[in-house]
Coordinates of C-alpha atoms and ligand atoms in Angstrom, one line a residue:
X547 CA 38.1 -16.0 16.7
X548 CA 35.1 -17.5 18.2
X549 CA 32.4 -18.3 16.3
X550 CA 28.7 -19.2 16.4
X551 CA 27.4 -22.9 15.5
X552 CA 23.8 -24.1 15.1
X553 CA 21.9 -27.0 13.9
X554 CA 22.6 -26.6 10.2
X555 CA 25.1 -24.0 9.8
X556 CA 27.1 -26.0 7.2
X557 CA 24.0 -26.0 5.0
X558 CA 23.5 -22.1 5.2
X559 CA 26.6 -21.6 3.7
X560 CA 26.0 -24.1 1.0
X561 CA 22.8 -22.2 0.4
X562 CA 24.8 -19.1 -0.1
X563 CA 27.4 -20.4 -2.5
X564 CA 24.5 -22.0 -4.2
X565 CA 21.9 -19.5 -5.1
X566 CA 20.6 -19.6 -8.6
X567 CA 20.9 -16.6 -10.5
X568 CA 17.6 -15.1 -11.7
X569 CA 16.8 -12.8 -13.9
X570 CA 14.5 -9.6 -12.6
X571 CA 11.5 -9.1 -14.9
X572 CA 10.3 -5.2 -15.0
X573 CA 5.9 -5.2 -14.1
X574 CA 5.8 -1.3 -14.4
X575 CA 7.2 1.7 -14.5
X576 CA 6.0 4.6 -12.2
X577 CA 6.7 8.5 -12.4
X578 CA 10.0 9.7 -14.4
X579 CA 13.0 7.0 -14.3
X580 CA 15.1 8.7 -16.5
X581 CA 19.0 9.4 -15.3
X582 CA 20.0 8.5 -11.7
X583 CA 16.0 7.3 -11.0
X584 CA 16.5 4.6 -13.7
X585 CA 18.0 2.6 -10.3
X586 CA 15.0 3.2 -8.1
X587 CA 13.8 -0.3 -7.7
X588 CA 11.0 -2.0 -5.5
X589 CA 11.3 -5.3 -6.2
X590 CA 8.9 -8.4 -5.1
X591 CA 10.6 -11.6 -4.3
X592 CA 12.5 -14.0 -2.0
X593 CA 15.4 -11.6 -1.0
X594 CA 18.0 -14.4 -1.4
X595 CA 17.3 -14.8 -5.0
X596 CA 16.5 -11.0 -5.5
X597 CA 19.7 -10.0 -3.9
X598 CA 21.5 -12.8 -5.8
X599 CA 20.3 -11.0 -9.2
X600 CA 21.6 -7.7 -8.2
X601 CA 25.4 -8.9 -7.6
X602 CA 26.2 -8.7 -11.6
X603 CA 24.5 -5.2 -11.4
X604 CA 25.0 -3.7 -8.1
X605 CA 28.3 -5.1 -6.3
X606 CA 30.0 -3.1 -4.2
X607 CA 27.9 0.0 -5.2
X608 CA 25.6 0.0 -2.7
X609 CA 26.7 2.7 0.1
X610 CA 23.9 2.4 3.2
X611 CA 21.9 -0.8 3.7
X612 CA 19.6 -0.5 6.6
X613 CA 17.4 -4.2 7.5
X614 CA 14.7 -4.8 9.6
X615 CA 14.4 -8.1 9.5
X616 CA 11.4 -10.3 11.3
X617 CA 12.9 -10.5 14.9
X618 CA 11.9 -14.0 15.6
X619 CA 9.5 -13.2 18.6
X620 CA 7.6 -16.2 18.5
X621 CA 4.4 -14.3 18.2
X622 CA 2.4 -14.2 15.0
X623 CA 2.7 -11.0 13.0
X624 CA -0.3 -9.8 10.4
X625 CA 2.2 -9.6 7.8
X626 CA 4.5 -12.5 8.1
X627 CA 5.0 -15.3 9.8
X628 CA 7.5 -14.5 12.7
X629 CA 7.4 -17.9 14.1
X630 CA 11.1 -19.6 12.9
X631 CA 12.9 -21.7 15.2
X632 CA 16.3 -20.0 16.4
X633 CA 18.6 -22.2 14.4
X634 CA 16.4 -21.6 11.3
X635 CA 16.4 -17.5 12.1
X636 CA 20.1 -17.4 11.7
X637 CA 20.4 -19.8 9.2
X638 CA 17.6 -17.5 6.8
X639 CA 20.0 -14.4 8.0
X640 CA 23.1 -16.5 7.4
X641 CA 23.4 -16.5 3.4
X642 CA 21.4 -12.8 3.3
X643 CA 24.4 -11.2 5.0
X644 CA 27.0 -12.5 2.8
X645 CA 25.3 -11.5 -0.2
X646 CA 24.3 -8.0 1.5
X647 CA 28.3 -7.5 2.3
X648 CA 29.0 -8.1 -1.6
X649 CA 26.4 -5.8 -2.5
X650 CA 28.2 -2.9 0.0
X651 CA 30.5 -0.1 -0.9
X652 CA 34.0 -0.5 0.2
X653 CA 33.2 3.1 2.4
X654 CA 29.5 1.8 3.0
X655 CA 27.9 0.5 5.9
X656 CA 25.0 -1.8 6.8
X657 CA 22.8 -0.8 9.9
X658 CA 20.1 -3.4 11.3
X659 CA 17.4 -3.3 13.5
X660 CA 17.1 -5.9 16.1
X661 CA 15.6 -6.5 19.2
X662 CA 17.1 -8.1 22.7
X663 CA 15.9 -11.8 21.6
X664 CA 18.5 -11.6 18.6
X665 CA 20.4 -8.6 19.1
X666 CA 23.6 -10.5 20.7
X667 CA 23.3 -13.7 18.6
X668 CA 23.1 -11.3 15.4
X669 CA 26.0 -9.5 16.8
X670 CA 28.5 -12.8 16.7
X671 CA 27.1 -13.9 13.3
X672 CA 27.9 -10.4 11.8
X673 CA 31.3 -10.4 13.4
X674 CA 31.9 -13.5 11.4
X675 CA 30.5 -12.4 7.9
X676 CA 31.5 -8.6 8.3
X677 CA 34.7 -8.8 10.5
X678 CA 34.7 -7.9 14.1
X679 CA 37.0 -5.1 13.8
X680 CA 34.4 -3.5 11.0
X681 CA 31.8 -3.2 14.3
X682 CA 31.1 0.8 14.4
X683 CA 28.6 0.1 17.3
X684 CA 25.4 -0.7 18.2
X685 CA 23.3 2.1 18.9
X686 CA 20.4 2.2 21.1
X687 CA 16.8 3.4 19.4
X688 CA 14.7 4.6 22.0
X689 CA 11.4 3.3 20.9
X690 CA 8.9 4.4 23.6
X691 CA 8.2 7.5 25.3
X692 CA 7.7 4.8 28.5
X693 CA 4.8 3.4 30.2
X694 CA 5.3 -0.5 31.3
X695 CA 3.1 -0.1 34.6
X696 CA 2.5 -3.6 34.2
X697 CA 6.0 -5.2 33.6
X698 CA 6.5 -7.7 36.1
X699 CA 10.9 -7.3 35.9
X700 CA 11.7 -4.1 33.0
X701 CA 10.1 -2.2 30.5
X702 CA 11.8 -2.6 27.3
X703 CA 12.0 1.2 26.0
X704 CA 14.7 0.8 23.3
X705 CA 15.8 -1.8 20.6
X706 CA 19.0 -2.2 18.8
X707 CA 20.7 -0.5 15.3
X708 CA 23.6 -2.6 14.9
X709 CA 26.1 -0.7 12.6
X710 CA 28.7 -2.2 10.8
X711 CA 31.0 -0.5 8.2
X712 CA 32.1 -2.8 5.3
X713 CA 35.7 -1.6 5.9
X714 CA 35.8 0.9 8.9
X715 CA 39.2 2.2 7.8
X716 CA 37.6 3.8 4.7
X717 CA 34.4 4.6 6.6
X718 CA 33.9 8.9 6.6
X719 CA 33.2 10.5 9.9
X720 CA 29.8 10.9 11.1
X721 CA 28.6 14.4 12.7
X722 CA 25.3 15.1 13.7
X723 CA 23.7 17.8 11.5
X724 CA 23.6 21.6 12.6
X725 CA 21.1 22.7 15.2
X726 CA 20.0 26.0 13.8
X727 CA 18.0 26.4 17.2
X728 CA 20.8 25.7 19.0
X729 CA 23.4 27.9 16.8
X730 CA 20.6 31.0 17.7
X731 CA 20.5 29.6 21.0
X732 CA 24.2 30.1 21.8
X733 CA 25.7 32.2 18.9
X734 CA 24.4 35.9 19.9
X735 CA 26.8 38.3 18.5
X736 CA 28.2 39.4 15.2
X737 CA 31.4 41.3 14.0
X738 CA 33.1 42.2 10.7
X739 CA 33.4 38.2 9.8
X740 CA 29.7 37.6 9.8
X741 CA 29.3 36.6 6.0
X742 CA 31.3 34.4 6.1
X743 CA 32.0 33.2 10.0
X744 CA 28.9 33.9 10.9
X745 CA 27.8 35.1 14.3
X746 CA 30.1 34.1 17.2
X747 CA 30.2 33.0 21.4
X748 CA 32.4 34.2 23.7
X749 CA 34.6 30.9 25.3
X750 CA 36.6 31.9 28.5
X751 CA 40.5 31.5 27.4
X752 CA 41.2 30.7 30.7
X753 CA 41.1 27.0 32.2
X754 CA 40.1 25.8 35.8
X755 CA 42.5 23.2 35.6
X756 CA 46.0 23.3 35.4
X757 CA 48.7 20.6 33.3
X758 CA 51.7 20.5 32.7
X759 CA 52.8 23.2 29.9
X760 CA 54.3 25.9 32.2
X761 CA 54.6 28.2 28.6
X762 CA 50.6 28.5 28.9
X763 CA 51.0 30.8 32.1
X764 CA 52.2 34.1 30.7
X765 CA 50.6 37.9 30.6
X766 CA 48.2 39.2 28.1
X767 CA 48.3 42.6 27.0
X768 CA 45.2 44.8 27.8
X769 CA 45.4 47.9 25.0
X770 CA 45.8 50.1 27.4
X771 CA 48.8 48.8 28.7
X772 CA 47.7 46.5 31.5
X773 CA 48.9 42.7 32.5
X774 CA 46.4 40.6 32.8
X775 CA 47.5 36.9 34.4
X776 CA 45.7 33.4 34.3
X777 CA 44.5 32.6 38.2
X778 CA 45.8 28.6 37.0
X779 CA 46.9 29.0 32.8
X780 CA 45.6 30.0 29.5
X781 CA 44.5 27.1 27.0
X782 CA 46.7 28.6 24.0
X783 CA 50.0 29.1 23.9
X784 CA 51.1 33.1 23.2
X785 CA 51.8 32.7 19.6
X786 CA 48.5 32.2 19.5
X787 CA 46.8 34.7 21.1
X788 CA 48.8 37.3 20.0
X789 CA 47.7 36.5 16.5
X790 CA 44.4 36.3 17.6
X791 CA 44.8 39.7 19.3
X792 CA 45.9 40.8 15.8
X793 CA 42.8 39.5 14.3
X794 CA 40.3 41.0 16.6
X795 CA 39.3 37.4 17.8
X796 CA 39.9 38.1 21.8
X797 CA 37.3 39.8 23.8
X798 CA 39.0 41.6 27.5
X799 CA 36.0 42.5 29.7
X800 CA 36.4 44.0 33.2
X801 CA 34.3 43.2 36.3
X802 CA 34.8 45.3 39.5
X803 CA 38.4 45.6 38.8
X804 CA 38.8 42.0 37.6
X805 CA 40.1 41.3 33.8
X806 CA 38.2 38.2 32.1
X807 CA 40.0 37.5 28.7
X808 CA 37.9 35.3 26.5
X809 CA 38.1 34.1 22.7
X810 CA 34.9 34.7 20.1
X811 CA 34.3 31.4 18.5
X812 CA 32.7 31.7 15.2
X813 CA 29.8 29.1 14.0
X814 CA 31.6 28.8 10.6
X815 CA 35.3 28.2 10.4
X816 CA 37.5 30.0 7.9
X817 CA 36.0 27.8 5.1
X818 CA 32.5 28.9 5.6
X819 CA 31.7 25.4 7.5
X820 CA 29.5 25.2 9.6
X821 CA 30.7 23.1 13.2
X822 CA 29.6 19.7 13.1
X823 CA 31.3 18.8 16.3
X824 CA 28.6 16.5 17.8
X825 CA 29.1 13.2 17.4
X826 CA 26.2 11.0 17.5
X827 CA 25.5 8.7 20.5
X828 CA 21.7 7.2 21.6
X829 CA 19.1 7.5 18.8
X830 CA 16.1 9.6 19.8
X831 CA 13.1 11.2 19.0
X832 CA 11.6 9.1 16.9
X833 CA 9.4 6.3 18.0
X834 CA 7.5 3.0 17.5
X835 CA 3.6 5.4 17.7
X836 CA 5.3 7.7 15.0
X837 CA 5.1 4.8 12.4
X838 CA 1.8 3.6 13.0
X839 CA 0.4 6.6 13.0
X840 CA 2.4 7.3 9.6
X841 CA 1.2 4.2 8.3
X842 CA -2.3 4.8 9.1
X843 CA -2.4 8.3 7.5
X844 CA -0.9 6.1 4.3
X845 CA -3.0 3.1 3.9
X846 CA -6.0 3.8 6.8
X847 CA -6.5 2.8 10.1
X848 CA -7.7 -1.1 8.5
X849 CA -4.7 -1.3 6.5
X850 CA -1.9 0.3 8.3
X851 CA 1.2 -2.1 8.7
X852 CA 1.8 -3.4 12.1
X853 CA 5.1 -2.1 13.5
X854 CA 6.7 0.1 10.7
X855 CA 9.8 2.4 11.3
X856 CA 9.1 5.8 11.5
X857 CA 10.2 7.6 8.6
X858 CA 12.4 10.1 11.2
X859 CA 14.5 6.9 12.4
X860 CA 15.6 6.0 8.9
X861 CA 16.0 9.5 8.3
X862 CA 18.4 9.9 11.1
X863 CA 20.4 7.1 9.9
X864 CA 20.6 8.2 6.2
X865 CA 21.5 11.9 7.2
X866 CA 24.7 10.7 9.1
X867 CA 26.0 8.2 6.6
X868 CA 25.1 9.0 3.0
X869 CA 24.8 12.1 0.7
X870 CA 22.1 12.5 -2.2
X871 CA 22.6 10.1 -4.9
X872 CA 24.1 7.5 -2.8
X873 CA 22.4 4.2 -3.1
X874 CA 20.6 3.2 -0.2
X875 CA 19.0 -0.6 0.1
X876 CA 16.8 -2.6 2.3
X877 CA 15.6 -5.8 2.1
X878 CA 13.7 -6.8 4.4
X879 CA 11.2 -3.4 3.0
X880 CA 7.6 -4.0 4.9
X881 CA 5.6 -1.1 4.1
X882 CA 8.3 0.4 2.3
X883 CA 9.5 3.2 5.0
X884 CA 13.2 3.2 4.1
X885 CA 12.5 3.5 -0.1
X886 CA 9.7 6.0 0.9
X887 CA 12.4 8.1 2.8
X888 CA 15.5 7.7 0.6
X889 CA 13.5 9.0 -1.7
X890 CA 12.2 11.8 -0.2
X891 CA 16.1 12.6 0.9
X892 CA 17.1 12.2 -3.0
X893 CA 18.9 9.0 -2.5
X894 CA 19.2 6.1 -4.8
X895 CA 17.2 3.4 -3.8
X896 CA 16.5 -0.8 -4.1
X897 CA 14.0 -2.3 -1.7
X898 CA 12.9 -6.0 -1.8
X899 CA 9.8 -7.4 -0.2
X900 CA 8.8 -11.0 -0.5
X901 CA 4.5 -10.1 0.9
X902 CA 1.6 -9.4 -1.0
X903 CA 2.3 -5.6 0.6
X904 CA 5.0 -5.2 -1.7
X905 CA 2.2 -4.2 -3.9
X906 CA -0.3 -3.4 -1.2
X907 CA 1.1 -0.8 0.5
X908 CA 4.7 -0.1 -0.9
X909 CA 3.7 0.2 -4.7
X910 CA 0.9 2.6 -3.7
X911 CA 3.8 4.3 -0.8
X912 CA 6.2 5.3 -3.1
X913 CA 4.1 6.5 -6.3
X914 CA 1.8 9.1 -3.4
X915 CA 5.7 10.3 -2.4
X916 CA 6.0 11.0 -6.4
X917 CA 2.9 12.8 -6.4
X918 CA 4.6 15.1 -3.2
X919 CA 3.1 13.1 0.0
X920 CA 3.4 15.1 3.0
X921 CA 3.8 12.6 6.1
X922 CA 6.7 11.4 8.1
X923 CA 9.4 13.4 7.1
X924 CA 8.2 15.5 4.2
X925 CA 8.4 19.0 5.9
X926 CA 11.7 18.4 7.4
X927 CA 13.2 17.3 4.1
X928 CA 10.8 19.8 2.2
X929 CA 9.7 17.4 -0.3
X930 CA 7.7 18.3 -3.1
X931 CA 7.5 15.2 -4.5
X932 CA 8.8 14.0 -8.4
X933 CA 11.0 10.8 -9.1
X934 CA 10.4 7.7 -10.4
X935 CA 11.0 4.1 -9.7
X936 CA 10.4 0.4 -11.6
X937 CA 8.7 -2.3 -10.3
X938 CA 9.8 -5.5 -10.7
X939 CA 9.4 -9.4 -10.2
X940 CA 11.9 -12.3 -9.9
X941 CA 11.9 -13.5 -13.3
X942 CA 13.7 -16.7 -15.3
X943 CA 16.8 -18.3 -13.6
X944 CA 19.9 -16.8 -15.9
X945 CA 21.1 -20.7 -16.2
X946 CA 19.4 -24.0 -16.1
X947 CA 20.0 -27.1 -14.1
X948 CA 23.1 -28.2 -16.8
X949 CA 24.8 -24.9 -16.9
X950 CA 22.7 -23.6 -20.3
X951 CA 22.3 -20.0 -20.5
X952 CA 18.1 -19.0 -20.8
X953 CA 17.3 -18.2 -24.0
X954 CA 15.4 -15.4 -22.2
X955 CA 19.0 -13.9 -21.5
X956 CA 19.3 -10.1 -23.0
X957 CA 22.6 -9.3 -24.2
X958 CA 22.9 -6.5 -21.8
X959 CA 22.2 -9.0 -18.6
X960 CA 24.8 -11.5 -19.8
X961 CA 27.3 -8.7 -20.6
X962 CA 27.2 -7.4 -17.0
X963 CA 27.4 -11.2 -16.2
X964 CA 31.1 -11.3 -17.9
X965 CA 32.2 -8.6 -16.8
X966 CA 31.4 -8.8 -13.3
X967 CA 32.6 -12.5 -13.6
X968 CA 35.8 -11.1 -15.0
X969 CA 36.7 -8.2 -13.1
X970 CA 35.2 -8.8 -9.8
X971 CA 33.3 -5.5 -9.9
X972 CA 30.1 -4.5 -12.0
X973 CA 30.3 -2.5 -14.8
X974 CA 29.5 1.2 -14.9
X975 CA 29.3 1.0 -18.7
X976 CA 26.2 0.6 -20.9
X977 CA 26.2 -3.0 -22.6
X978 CA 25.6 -2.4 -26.1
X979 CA 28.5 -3.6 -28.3
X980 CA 30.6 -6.7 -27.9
X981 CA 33.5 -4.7 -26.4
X982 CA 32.5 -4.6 -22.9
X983 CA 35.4 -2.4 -21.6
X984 CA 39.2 -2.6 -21.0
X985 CA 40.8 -3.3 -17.6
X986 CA 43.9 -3.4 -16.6
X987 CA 44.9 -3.5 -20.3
X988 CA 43.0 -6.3 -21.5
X989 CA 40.3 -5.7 -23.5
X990 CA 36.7 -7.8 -23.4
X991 CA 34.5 -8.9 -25.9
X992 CA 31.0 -11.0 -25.8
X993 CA 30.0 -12.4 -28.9
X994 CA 26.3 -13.3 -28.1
X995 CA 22.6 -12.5 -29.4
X996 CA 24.4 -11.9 -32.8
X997 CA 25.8 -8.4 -31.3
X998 CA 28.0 -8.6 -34.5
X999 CA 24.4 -8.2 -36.3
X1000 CA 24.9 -9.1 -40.4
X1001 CA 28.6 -9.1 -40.1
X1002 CA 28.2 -12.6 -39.4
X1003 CA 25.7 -15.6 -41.6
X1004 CA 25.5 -17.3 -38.2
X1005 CA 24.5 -14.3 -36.1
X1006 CA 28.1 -13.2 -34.7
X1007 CA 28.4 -15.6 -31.3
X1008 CA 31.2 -17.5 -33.5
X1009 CA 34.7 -16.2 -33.4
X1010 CA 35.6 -17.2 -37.1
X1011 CA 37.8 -15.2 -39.4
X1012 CA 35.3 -12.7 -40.4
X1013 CA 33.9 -11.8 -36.9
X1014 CA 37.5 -11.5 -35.7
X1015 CA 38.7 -8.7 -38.6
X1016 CA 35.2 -7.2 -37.8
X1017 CA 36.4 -6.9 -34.3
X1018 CA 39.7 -6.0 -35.1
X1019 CA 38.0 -3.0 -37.7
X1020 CA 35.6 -1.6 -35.2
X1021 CA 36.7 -2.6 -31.8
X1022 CA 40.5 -2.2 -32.0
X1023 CA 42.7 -3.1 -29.4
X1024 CA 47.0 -3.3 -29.2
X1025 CA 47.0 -5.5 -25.9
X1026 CA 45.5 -8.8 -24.7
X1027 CA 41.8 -9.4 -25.5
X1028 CA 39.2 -11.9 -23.8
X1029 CA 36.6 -13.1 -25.7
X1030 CA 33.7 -14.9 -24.8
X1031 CA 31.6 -17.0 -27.6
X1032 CA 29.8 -20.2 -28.1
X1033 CA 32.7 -21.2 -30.5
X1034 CA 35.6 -20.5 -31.9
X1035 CA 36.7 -21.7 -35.4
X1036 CA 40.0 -19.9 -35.0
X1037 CA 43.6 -22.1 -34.1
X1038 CA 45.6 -21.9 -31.3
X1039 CA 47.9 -20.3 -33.1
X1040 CA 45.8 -17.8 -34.5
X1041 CA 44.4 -16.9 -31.4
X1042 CA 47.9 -16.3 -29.8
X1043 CA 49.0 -14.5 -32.5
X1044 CA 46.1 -12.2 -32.1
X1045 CA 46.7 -12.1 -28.2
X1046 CA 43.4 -14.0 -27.7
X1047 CA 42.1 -15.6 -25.0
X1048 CA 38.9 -17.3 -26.3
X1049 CA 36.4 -18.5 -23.0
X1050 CA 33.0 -20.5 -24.0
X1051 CA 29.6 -19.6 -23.6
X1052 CA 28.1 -20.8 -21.3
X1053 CA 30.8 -22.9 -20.1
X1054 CA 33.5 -20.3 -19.0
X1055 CA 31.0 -17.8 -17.3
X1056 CA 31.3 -19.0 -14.1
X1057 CA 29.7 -16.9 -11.2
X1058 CA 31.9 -15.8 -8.6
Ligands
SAM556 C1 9.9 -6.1 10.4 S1 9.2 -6.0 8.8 C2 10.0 -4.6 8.1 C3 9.2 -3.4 8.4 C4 9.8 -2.1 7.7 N1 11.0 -1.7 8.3 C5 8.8 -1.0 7.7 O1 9.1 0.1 8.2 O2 7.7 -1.2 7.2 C6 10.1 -7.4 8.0 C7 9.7 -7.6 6.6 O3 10.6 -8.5 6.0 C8 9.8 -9.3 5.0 N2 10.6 -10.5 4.8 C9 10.8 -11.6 5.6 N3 11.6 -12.5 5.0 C10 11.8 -12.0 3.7 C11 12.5 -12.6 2.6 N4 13.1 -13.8 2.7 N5 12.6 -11.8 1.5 C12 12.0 -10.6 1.4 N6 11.3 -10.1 2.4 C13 11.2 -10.8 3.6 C14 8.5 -9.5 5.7 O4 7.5 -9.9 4.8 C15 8.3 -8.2 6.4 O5 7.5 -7.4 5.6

């Protein structure tokens, strides 16, 4: 496969297999975290190092990330400085991807906004971190009602949403949502089905065209006895109109002498579901004025945000490929738009923003949606507001320059550290107690902060004698156990015997 090369390149991918690992440091807490809203999280910081910290935590959990990130037009923006050279665009983007594709469910995908300057170059680089064949598409966002009376060549009405799928296989359809006005539009009448079919149309059974099933020409039965033949063919075979027949599902109407013979097709099937049958194709209806003027009813017409999404755009993107709960991120957040609406649409949500309006105007964003906020999408949605969300700040790096583990280090952020270290994937557990889980028959343990509390004179993180029969007491396990420490006063032997494999603090946690 082709790929993309710039001044550099070599050192982006160093960067991204070099990232420290920080530690996020909770500022405040605002409206009711408790449950699923204990993920909610706006956090300020670099997003290399933020999305670096969220691996242990978050890997692979993440089902919808959308980015908007600064589009390198070369122009000055209030909010950030737009201005990077080409080489130095994709080389920020570079190491961002490959920890965003880490971050992704395996049936997740990653949309990003981009404009013509980038769009293709973006294209090749994502081809190469996500896999070309993971390409869904890249849709077209028509941005501006139109206008451009003074563009010299075009007017540039529309911008990109690249869409990749993390593994397209795995990826769920996508349907556009019912049209109630369309379904009363089109769906006028009702029989003995309507609770749960709900009203019906009448589709001709009869085609224009003709191919090559010659069973599909044969005579239906009017009631009272008549033939009634196709001018070409029918679309269904006989079997199948006869049971429809049966079922009271085919309408015969006549017409000066003429016999039309059409089907009623319900706008629930059997199940009670409704048709979703429209697939999606441009993005529109939403545009560019929508989000200023949202972001001016928000912060005022001073403080709006230059250029945010409108709420309706991420919307639209969230409605086709996530459900409520999912866990939606964005890291590139601006004013906030995308946390603002996966919160309105009762999605999970991390956002990362490295400005000043990370406190500016998303703090002060997200905590008027808890108090019920009615712009942007808020009547569609019907939001009443409620929620919660943390704030946080990059905190300590995890380890120092030689490898040592900070002192600052919770048990419960090491913990997820090991496991995720271990097993590849983070852990859905809560960290408490120094069995971290059992996978794939081998149990983990983390002897560290003195977990073991007073079973131990020197606080636990030693795997001596004592500590282990206190494992073995209150942590038993018949197969293989791991088990991390500082030390281990126990033999090779011993630990054999015991089906131990003993790995060193700090030494042995090694970050994938
Ligand atoms: C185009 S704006 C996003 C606008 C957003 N979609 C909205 O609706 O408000 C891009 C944002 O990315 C932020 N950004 C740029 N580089 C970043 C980085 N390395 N880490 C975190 N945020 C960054 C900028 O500060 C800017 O706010």
């Amino acid at each position: 496969m082709p790929f993309l090369d710039w001044v550099n390149k070599n050192q982006a991918k160093e960067t991204t297999r070099e990232v420290p690992y920080h530690l996020l440091k909770q500022e405040s807490v605002h409206g009711d975290i408790s449950g699923a809203n204990a993920d909610n999280l706006l956090i300020q910081g670099d997003n290399l190092l933020a999305l670096k910290a969220l691996i242990p935590f978050y890997a692979g959990r993440v089902k919808c990330i959308f980015i908007d990130p600064p589009y390198n037009t070369q122009s000055a923006f209030e909010h950030y400085d737009d201005k990077l050279e080409h080489s130095q665009w994709l080389s920020m983007m570079y190491p961002r991807l490959v920890l965003l594709r880490e971050l992704l469910a395996e049936n997740g995908s990653i949309w990003l906004s981009i404009d013509d300057r980038e769009a293709h170059y973006l294209k090749v680089l994502m081809d190469e971190v996500f896999g070309r064949q993971n390409f869904l598409t890249s849709f077209i966002w028509k941005k501006s009602y139109g206008g451009g009376a003074k563009a010299k060549w075009v007017v540039g009405l529309h911008e990109h949403v690249l869409c990749y799928t993390k593994r397209l296989e795995l990826f769920p359809e996508m349907w556009l949502p019912p049209d109630p006005e369309a379904a009363k539009k089109y769906y006028k009448f009702s029989d003995a089905k309507h609770a749960t079919r709900g009203p019906y149309r009448l589709q001709p059974l009869a085609t224009t065209s003709m191919d090559a099933r010659p069973n599909l020409r044969y005579a239906i039965m009017h009631p009272d006895g008549h033939e009634i033949w196709p001018d070409k063919q029918w679309q269904w075979s006989q079997e199948r109109v006869v049971s429809a027949q049966a079922n009271g599902e085919i309408v015969i109407a006549e017409k000066k002498g003429k016999f039309s013979v059409s089907y009623k097709q319900y706008l629930r099937d059997p199940d009670g579901d409704e048709r979703r049958r429209k697939p999606y194709s441009i993005i529109e209806g939403h545009y560019t004025q929508h989000g200023t003027y949202e972001s001016m009813e928000l912060f005022g017409l001073e403080n709006k945000f230059s250029f945010p999404k409108p709420e309706g755009l991420i919307n639209t993107i969230l409605e086709a490929c996530t459900e409520a709960g999912d866990l939606i991120l964005d890291s590139f957040l601006g004013s906030g738009t995308t946390a603002a609406v996966a919160h309105k649409m009762n999605r999970r949500y991390i956002g990362i923003e490295m400005g000043d309006h990370a406190r500016t105007h998303c703090l002060p964003r997200l905590q008027k949606v808890i108090e019920g906020e009615q712009g942007g999408i808020s009547t569609n949605v019907e939001w009443r507001g409620g929620g919660g969300f943390r704030f946080c700040t990059l905190g300590d790096p995890t380890f120092d320059t030689d490898g040592r583990i900070s002192a600052k280090v919770k048990f419960a952020s090491l913990a997820a550290y090991v496991w995720h270290c271990e097993n590849g994937e983070p852990g859905h557990q809560v960290f408490d107690m120094p069995l971290l889980g059992i996978q794939n028959g081998v149990a983990y343990y983390l002897l560290y902060n003195g977990a073991l509390g007073d079973r131990h004179p020197a606080s636990g993180n030693v795997l001596t004698h004592a500590v282990l029969q206190a494992i073995n007491e209150i942590f038993p396990h018949a197969g293989p156990k791991v088990v991390y420490g500082e030390m281990s006063r126990l033999g090779a032997s011993r630990l054999a015997a015991e089906g131990i494999t003993f790995k060193q603090i700090p030494y042995d946690v090694k970050m994938r």
